Short mmCIF file of C-alpha atoms in Angstrom, two decimals:
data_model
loop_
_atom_site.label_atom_id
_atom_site.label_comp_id
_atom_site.label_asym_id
_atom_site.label_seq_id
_atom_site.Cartn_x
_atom_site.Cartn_y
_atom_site.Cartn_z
CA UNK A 88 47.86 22.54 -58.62
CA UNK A 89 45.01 20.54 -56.55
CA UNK A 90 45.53 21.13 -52.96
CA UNK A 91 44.52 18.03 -50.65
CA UNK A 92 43.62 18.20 -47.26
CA UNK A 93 46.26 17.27 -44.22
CA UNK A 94 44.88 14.71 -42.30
CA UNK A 95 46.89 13.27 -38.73
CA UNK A 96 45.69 9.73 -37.01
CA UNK A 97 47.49 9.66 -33.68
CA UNK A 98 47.62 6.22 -32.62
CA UNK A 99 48.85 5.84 -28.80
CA UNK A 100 51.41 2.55 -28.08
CA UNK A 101 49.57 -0.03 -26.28
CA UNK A 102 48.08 2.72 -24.32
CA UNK A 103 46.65 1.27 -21.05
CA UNK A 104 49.12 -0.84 -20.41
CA UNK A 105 51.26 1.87 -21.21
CA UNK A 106 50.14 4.19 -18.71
CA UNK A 107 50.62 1.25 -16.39
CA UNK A 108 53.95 0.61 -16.96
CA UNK A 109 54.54 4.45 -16.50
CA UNK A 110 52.88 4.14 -13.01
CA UNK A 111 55.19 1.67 -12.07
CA UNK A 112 58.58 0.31 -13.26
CA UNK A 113 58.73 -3.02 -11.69
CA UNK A 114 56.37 -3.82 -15.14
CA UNK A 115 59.27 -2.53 -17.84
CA UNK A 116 59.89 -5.13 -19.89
CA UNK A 117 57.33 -7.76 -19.15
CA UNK A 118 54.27 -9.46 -20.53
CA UNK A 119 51.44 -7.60 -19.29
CA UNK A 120 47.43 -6.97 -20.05
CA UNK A 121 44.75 -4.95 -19.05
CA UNK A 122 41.64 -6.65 -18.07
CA UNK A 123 39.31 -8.06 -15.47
CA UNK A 124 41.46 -11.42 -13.59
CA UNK A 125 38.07 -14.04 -14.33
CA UNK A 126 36.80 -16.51 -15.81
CA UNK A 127 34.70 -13.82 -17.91
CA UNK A 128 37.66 -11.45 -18.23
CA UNK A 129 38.51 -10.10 -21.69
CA UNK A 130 42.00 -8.43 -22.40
CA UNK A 131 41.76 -4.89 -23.58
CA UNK A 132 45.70 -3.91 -24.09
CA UNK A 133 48.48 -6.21 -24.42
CA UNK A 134 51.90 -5.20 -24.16
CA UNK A 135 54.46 -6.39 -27.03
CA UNK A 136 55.57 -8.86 -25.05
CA UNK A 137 52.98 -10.26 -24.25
CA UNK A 138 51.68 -10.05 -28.12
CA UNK A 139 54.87 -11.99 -28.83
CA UNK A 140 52.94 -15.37 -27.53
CA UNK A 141 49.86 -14.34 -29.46
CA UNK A 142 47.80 -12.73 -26.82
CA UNK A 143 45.81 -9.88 -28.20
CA UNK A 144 42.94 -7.17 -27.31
CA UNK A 145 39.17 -8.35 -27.60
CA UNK A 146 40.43 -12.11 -26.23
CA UNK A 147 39.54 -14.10 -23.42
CA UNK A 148 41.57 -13.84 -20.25
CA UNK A 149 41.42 -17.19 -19.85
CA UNK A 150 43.12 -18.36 -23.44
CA UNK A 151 45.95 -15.25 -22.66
CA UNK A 152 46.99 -16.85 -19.92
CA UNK A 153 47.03 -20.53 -21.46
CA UNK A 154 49.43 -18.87 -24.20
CA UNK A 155 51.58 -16.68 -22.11
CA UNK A 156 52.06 -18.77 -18.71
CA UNK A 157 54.21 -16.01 -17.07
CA UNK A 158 51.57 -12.79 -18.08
CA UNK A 159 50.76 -10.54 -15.39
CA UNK A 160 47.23 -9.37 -15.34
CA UNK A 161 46.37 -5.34 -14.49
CA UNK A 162 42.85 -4.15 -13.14
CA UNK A 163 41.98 -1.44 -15.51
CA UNK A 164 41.95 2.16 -13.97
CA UNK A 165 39.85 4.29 -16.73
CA UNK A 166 39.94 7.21 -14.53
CA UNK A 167 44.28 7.16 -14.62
CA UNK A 168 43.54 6.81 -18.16
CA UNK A 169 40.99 9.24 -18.99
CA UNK A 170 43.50 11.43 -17.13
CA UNK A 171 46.35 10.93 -19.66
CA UNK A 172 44.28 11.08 -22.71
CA UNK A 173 42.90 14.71 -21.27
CA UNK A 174 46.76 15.54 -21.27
CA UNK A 175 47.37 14.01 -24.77
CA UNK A 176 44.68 16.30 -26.34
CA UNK A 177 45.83 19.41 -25.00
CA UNK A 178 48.99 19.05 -27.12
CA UNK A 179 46.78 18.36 -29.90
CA UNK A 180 44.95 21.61 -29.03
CA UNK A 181 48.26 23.52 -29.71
CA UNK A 182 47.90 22.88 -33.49
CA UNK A 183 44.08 22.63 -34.22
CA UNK A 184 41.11 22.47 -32.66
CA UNK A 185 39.89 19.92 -35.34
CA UNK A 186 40.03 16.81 -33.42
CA UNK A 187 37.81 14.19 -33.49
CA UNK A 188 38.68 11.57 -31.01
CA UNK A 189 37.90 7.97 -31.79
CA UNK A 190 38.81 6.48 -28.29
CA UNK A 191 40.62 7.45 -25.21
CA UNK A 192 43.95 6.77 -27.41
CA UNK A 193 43.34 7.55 -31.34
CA UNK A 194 42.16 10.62 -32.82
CA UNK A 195 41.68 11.95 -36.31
CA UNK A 196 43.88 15.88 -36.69
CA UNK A 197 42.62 18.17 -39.61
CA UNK A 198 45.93 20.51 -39.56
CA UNK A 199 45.47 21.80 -43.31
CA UNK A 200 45.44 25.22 -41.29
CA UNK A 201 47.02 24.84 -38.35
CA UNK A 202 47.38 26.94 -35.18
CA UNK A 203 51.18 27.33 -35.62
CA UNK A 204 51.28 27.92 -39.46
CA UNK A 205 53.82 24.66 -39.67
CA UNK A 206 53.57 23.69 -43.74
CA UNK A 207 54.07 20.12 -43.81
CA UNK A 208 51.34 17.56 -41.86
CA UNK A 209 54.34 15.20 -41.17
CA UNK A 210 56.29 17.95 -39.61
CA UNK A 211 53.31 18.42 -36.93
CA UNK A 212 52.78 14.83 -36.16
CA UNK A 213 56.86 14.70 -35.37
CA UNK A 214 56.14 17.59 -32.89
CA UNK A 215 53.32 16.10 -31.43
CA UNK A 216 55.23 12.12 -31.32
CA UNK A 217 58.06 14.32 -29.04
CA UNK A 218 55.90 16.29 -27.35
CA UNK A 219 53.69 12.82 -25.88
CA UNK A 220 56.95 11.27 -25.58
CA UNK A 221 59.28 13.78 -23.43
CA UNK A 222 55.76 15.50 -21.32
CA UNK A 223 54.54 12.43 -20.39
CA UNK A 224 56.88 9.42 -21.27
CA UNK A 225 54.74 7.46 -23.72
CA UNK A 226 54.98 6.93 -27.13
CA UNK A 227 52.50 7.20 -30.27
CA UNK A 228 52.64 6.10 -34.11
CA UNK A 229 51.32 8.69 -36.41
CA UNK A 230 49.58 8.17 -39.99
CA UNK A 231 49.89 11.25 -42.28
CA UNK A 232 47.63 11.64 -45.70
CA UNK A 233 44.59 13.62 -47.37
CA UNK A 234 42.21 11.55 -45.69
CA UNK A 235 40.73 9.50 -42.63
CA UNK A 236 40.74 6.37 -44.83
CA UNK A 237 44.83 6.38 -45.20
CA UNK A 238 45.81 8.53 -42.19
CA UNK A 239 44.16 5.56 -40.32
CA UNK A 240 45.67 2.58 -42.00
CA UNK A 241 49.28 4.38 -42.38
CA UNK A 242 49.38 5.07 -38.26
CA UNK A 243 48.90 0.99 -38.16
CA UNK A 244 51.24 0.39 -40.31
CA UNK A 245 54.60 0.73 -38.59
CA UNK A 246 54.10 1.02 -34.94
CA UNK A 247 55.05 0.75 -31.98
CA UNK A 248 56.55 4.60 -32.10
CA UNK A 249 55.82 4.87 -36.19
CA UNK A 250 55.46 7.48 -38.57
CA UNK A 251 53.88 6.64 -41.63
CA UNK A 252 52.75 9.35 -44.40
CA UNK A 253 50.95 8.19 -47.47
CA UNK A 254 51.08 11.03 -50.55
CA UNK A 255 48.29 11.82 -52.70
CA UNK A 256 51.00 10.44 -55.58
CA UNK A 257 51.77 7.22 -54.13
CA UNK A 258 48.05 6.34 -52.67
CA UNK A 259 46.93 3.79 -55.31
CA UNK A 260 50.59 2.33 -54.96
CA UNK A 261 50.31 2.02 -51.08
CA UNK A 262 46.58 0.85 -51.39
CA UNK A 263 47.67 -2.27 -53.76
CA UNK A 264 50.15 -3.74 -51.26
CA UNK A 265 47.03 -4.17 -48.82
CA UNK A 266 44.21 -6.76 -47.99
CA UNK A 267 40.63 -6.01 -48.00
CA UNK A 268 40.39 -6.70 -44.80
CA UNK A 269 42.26 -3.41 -44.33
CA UNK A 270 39.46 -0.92 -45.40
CA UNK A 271 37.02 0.16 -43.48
CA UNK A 272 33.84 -1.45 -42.93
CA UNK A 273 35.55 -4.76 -44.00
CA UNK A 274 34.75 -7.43 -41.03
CA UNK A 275 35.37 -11.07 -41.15
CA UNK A 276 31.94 -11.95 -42.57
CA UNK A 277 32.25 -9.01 -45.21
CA UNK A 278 36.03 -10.39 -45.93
CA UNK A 279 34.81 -14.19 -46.67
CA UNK A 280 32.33 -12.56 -49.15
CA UNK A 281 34.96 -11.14 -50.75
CA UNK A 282 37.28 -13.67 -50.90
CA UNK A 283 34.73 -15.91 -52.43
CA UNK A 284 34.20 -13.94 -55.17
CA UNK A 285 37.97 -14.09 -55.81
CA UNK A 286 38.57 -10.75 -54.68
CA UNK A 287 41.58 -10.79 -51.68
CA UNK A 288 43.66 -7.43 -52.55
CA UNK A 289 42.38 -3.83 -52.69
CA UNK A 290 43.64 -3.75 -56.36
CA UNK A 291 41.28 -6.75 -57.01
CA UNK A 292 38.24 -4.99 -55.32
CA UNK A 293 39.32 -1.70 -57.47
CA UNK A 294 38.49 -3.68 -61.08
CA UNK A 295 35.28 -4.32 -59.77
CA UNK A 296 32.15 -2.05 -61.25
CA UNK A 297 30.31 0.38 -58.90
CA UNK A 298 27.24 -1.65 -60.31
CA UNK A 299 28.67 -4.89 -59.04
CA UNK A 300 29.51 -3.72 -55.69
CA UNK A 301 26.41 -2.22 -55.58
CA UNK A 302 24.40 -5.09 -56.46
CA UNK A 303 26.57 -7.48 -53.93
CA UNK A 304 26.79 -4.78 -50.89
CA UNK A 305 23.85 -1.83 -50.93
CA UNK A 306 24.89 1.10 -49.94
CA UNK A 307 28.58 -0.18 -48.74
CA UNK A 308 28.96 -0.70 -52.51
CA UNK A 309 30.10 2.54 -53.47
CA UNK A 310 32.46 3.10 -50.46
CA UNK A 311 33.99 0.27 -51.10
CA UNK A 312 34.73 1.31 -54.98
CA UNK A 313 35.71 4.71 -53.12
CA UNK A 314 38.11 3.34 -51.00
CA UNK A 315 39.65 0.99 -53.10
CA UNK A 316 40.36 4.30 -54.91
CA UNK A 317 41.72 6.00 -52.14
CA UNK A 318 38.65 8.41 -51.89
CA UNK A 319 37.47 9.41 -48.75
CA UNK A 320 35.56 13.07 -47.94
CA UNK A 321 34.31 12.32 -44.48
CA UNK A 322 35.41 15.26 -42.34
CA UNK A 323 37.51 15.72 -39.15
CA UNK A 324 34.40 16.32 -37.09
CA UNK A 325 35.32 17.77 -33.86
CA UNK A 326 33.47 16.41 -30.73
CA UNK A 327 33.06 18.70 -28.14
CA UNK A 328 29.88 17.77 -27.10
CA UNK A 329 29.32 14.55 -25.29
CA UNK A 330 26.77 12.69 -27.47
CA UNK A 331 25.98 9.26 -25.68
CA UNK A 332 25.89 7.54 -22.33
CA UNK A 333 26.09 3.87 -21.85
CA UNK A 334 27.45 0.87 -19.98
CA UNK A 335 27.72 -2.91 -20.18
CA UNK A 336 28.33 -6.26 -18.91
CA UNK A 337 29.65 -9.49 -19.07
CA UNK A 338 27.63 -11.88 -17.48
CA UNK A 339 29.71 -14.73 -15.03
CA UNK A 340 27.33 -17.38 -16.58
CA UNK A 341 25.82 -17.21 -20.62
CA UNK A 342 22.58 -16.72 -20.15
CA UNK A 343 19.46 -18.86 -21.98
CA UNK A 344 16.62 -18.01 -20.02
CA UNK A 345 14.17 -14.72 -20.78
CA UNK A 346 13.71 -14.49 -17.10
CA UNK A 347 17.13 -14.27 -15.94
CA UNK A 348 18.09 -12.23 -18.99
CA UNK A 349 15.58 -9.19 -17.78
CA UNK A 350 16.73 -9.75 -14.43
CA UNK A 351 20.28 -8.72 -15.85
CA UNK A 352 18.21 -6.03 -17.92
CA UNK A 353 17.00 -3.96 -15.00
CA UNK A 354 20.46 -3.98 -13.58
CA UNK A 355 21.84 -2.46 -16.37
CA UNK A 356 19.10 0.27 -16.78
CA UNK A 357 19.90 1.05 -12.77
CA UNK A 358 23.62 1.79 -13.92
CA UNK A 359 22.89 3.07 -17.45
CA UNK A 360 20.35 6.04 -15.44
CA UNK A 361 22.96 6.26 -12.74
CA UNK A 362 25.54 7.09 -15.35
CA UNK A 363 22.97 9.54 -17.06
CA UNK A 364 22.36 11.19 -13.58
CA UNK A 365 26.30 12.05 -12.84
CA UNK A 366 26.62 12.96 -16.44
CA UNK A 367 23.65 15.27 -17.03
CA UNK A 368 23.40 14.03 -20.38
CA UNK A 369 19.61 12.88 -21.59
CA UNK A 370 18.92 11.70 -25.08
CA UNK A 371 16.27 10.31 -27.40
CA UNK A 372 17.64 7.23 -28.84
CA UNK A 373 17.93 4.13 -26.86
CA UNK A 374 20.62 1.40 -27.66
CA UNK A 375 20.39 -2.59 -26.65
CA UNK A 376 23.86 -4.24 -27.41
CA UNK A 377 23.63 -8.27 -27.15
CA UNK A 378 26.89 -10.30 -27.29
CA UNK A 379 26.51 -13.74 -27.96
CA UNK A 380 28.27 -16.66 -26.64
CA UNK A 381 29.90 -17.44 -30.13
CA UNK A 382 30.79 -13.73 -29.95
CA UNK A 383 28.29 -12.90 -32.86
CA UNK A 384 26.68 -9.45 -32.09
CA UNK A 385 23.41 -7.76 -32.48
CA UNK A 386 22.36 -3.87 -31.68
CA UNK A 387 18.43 -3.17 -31.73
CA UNK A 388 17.72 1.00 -31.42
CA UNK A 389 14.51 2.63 -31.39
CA UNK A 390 13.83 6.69 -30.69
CA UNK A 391 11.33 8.45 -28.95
CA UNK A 392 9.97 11.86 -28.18
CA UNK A 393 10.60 11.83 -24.50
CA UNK A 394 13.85 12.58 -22.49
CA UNK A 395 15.40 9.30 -21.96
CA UNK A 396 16.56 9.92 -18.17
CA UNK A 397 15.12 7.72 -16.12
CA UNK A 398 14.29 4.28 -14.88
CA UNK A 399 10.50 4.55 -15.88
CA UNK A 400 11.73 5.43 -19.51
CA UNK A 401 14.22 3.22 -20.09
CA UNK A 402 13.10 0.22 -18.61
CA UNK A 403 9.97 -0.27 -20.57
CA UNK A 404 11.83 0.74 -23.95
CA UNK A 405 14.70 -1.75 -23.00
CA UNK A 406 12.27 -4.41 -22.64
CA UNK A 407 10.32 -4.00 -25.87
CA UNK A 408 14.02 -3.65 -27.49
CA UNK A 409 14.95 -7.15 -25.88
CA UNK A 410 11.80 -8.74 -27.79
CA UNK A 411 13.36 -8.67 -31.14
CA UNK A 412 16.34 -10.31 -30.02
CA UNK A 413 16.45 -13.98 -30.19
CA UNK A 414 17.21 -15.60 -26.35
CA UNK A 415 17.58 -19.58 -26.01
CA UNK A 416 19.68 -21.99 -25.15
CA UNK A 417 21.28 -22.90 -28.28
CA UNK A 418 22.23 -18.82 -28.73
CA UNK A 419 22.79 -17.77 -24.87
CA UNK A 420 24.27 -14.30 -24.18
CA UNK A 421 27.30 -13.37 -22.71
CA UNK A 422 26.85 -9.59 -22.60
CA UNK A 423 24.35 -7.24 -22.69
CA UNK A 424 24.84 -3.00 -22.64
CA UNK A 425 22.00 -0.23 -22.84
CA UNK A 426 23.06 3.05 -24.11
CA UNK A 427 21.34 6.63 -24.61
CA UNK A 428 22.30 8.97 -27.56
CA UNK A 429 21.35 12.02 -29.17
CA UNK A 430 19.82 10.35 -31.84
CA UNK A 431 21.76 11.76 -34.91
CA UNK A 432 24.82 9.61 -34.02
CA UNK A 433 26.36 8.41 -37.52
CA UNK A 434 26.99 5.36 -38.29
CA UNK A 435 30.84 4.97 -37.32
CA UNK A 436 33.48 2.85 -39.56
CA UNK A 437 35.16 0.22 -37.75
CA UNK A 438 38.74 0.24 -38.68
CA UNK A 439 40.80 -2.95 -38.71
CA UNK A 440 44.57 -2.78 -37.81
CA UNK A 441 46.94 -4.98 -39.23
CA UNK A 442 50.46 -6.48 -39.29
CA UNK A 443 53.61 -4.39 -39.84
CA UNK A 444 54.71 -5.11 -43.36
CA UNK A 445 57.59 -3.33 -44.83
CA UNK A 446 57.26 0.64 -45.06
CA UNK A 447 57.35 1.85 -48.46
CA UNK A 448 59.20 5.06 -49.84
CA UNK A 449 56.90 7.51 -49.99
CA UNK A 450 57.90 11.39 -50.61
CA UNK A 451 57.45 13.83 -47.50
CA UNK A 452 57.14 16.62 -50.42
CA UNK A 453 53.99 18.83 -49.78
CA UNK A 454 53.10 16.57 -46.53
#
């Protein structure tokens, strides 16, 4: 009998707003977001209700509050929330201490052995659902499987307050009822090229050839063919150790002009080695993030021998970074971050959620 690994995505509610609404009843049961009240401001939680009118995280304050006339609009307090996460990991702590946290509100559980000896994964992620729910009043949705891959999509799959498990038998099944744009590393531009090629279901990418993805996508070829196969060995890796420093922001005006755009620069490094100073943290590998005002992205990275700690080491480095990014009028930026890292960071998947569909029978047997 193979025995799979018991893999837990916890997956907290609309968490800031959440923690909000926990701070202060007069929000129950209205449509709220998180997010900076400007012209620049971008939402980053929506409550349901306010999702109802088609407001959603990553968009513009301005467009939330064209859709949703009556939303009310809460300054983020990261500290309140970095609070509540802290509390939300120490019950994750009473079953394993393999926990590799993806954001201040999702986090991958290895619990094949678990602190508690409890044999079934789903079991565990009930405990933990109750435990967030009656110690500090919020709720979570849970994806259960053998892997990151499907733990992650499952917890999406029937929130708010879900439990979803996905057996090693009924994988391929559960995988056919989803898009491609469901599987990690699968953006929008990485979707279209899909789609054009006919391919729109994950049991459409899965008769494709490892030699054809590979000859389409690189290196992404043969994850995809993984995936679409429901194979996925990445580990739970435990983060203990803080492994990068960084900050960002969003400019009140795009910006075309070189000048104004190093002005903005040296700002940034004064924060970016202010946060490095209260941290203690120093790394090798410097970061320049450049958000466009079509939203397109670019990251430029280069590493270096020296302790990256200070103004005299970033600075130049940030500079020489910001010469192989393109700066004019008809591309002006809206945002622009620095960050400092190790410099073995992994590339990380970017996981897409989706919309509830209807939950499928899967057996609890074994999970």
């Amino acid at each position: 009998m193979q025995h799979y690994r018991k893999i837990i995505h916890i997956d907290m509610d609309c968490f800031y707003a959440a923690v909000e609404r926990l701070d202060n009843n007069n929000l129950a049961g209205k449509a709220i977001v998180v997010g900076h009240d400007s012209d620049r401001g971008v939402v980053s939680t929506a409550s349901y209700e306010a999702r109802r009118y088609g407001v959603h995280s990553a968009q513009s304050i301005r467009m939330a509050k064209r859709l949703c006339p009556n939303l009310l609009i809460i300054e983020p307090r990261f500290e309140r929330y970095k609070e509540i996460s802290n509390k939300i990991h120490n019950i994750f702590q009473r079953y394993t201490d393999l926990i590799e946290p993806i954001s201040l509100d999702e986090a991958f559980l290895d619990v094949t052995q678990n602190k508690k000896g409890i044999e079934l994964a789903a079991d565990i992620a009930k405990e933990i659902k109750a435990a967030i729910h009656d110690e500090l009043g919020l709720t979570a949705s849970a994806g259960v499987s053998y892997c990151k891959l499907l733990a992650k999509i499952a917890s999406d799959y029937n929130k708010p307050d879900g439990l979803c498990i996905i057996h090693p038998d009924n994988a391929i099944a559960f995988l056919d009822k989803l898009k491609v744009e469901d599987l990690w590393l699968v953006g929008h531009k990485t979707a279209l090229e899909l789609h054009s090629l006919g391919i729109f279901k994950v049991r459409q990418l899965r008769n494709q050839s490892l030699s054809t993805l590979s000859r389409l996508f690189g290196k992404r070829g043969q994850l995809f063919y993984d995936y679409a196969r429901g194979i996925d060995d990445s580990p739970v890796e435990a983060r203990n150790d803080r492994k990068s420093v960084s900050c960002e922001s969003t400019f009140a005006q795009d910006l075309s002009l070189k000048s104004n755009v190093i002005i903005e620069l040296y700002h940034i490094t004064l924060e970016l080695v202010n946060r490095l100073d209260k941290s203690g943290f120093s790394g090798h590998t410097l970061t320049l993030k450049v958000k466009y005002a079509d939203f397109t992205q670019v990251t430029r990275s280069l590493t270096c021998a020296t302790p990256l700690t200070s103004k005299d080491t970033i600075l130049p480095l940030a500079k020489k970074l910001l010469q192989k990014v393109e700066i004019n009028a008809s591309h002006p930026i809206r945002l622009m971050g620095l960050g400092v890292s190790l410099g073995d960071d992994k590339p990380k998947n970017k996981l897409l959620t989706k919309s509830k569909q209807e939950e499928p029978q899967l057996p609890f047997a074994e999970y």
